[in-house]
XYZ file of C-alpha atoms in Angstrom:
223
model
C 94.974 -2.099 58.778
C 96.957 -5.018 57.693
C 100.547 -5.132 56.441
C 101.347 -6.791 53.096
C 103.285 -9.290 51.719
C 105.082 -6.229 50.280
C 105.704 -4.822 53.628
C 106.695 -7.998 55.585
C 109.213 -8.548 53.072
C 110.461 -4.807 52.957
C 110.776 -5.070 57.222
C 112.483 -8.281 56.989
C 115.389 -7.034 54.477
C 115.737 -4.294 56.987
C 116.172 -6.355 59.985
C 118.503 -9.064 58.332
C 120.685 -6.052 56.741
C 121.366 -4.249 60.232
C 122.208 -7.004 61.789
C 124.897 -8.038 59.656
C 127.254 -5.040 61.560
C 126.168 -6.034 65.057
C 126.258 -9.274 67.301
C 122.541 -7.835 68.485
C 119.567 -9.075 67.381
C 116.165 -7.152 66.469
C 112.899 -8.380 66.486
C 109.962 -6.482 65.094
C 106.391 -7.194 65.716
C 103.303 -4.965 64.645
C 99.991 -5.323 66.602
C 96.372 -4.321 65.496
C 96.085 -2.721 69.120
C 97.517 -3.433 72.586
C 94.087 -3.491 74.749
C 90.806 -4.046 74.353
C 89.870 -1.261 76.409
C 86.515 -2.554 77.361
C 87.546 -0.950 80.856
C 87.394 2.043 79.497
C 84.097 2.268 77.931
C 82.373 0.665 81.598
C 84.393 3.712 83.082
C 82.490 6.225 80.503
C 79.355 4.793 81.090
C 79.417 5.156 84.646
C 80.309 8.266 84.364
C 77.247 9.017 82.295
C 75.347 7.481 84.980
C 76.800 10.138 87.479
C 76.364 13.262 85.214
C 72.872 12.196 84.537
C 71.872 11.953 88.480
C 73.349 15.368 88.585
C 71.579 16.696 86.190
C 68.384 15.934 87.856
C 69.745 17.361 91.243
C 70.608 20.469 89.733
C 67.410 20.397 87.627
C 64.401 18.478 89.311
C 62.404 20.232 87.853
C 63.552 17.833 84.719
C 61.809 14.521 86.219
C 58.624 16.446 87.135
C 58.444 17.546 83.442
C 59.118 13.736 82.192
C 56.242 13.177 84.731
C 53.865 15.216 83.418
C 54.522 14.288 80.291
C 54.233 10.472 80.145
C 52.258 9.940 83.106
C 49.829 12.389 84.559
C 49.473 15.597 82.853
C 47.426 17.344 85.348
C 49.927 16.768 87.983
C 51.494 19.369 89.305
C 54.905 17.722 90.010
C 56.009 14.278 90.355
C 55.142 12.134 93.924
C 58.957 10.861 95.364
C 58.524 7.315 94.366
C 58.019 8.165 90.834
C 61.052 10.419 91.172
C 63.104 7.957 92.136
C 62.073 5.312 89.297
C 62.283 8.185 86.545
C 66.391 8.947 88.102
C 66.278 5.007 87.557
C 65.076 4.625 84.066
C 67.304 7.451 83.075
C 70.674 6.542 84.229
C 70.289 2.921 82.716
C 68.885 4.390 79.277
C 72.651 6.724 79.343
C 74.977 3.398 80.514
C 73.344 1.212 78.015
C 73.474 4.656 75.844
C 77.387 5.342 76.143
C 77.791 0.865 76.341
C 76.485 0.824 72.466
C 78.160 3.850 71.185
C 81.519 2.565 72.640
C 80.978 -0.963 71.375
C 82.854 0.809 68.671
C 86.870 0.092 68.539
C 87.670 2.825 67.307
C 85.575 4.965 69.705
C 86.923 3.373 72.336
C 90.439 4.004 71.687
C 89.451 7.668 70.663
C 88.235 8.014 73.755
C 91.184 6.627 75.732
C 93.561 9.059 77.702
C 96.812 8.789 75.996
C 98.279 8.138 79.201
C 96.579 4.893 79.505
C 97.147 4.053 75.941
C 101.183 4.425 76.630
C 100.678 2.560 79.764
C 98.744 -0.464 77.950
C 100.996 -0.084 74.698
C 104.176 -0.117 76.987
C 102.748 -3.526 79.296
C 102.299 -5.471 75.955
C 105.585 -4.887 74.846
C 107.004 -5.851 77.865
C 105.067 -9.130 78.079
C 106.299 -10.035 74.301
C 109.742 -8.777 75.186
C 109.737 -11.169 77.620
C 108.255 -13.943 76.250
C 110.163 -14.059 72.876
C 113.463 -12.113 73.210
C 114.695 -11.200 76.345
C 118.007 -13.097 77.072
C 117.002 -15.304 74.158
C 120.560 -14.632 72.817
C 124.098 -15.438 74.028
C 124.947 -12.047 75.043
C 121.543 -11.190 76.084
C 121.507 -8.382 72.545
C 118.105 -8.659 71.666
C 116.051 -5.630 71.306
C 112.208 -5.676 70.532
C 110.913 -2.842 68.021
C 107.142 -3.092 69.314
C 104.252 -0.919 67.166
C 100.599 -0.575 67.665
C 98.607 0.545 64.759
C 95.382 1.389 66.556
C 97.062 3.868 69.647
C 100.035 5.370 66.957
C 102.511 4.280 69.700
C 105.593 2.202 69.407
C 108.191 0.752 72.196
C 111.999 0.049 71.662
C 112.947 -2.628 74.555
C 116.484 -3.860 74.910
C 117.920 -6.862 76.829
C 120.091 -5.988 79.828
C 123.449 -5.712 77.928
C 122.208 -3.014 75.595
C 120.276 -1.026 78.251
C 123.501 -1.228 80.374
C 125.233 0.593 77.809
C 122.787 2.810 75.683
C 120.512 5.647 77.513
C 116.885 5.007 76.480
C 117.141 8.599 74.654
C 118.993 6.859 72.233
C 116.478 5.272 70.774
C 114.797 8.624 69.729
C 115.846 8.952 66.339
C 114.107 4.946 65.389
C 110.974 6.098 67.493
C 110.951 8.976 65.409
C 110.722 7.150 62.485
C 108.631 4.503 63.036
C 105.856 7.120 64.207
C 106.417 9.540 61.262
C 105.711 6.293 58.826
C 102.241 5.378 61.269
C 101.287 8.979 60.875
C 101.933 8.936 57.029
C 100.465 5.839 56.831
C 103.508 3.698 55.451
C 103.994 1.743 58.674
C 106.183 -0.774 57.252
C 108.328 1.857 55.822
C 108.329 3.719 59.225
C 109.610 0.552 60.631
C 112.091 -0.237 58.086
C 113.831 3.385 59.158
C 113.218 2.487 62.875
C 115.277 -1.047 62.421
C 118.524 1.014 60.557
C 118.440 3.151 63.347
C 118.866 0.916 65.757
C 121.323 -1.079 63.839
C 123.466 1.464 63.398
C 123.220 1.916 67.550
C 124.002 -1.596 67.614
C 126.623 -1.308 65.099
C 128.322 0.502 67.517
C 128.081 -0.501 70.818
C 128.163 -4.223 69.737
C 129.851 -4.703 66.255
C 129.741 -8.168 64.646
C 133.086 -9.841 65.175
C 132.832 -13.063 63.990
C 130.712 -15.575 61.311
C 126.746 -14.228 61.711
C 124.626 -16.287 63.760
C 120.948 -15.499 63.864
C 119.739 -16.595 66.779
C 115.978 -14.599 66.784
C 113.628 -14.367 63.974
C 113.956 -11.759 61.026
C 110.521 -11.743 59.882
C 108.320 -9.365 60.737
C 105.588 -10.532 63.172
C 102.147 -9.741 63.085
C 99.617 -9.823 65.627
């Protein structure tokens, strides 16, 4: 899913009209994903490896039968060499197996603990926090409105100033709404809510006091 020109636009009104009460300044950015999360498809594989060689501890009898079947009929049961090439053949078939049905995006993240998506969702953030806002303004007001389209998770990161003086639970009404949009699939409009409800926090911890100077981007960025 991409954002239009439409939705840039309606974002970037948002942003420039909240911070018209406040001294702080918002930045928005909206990412595809956070993570590959080729990690977690090697992790499913292997464990499709492991399952499989249990299978055939609890079940032997399952190797013999492949045995029989595509080598020697007449044999009773399989000799302990060919046992141990058939456990072989069988836990490579599963982790190339599990490899090509996660080469998928969207099966990987499906298949993601949510805990490790909020961890990875979280860590990007952080890193573009860092690299584009934090203490980017004179009174280190910046505050990063982060969303990922591909986990449904969003971050609100503030620069030390604003987290000095506003409990993270404040922030629950603009998470709120930028989630509600990304589940009703109108995440610019879900942002546009998120940004007036954190300018209106802004508003009134840090209320504009003198001629507006912008000193971060407006725009809405994409990734």
């Amino acid at each position: 899913m991409r954002l239009s020109e439409t939705d840039h636009d309606r974002v970037t009104a948002a942003v420039t009209q909240a911070e018209t009460a406040t001294t702080g300044e918002i930045v928005t950015i909206v990412a595809r994903q956070s993570d590959s999360y080729h990690d977690v498809s090697m992790h499913w594989a292997v464990l499709g490896m492991l399952l499989t060689l249990a299978l055939l501890a609890f079940r032997p009898i399952v190797a013999d039968h492949i045995y029989v079947r595509l080598v020697d009929p007449w044999a009773q049961s399989a000799p302990q060499g060919a046992l141990y090439a058939i456990a072989l053949v069988l836990v490579t078939l599963v982790f190339l197996g599990v490899r090509l049905v996660l080469a998928a995006t969207s099966v990987r993240v499906a298949l993601t603990p949510g805990a490790t998506k909020a961890r990875r969702v979280r860590r990007r953030a952080l890193l573009l926090f860092r690299a584009g806002a934090e203490k980017r303004t004179k009174g280190a007001t910046g505050v990063l409105l982060y969303l990922s389209l591909a986990e449904h998770r969003a971050e609100i990161i503030a620069d030390d100033a604003i987290h000095s003086r506003v409990p993270n639970e404040t922030w629950g009404a603009a998470m709120a709404a930028v989630l509600a949009g990304v589940r009703d699939d109108r995440p610019a409009d879900g942002m546009a809510d998120a940004v007036a409800q954190i300018g209106r926090v802004l508003a009134e911890h840090f209320p504009r006091t003198g001629a507006p100077v912008n000193e971060l981007p407006d725009r809405l960025i994409e990734l």
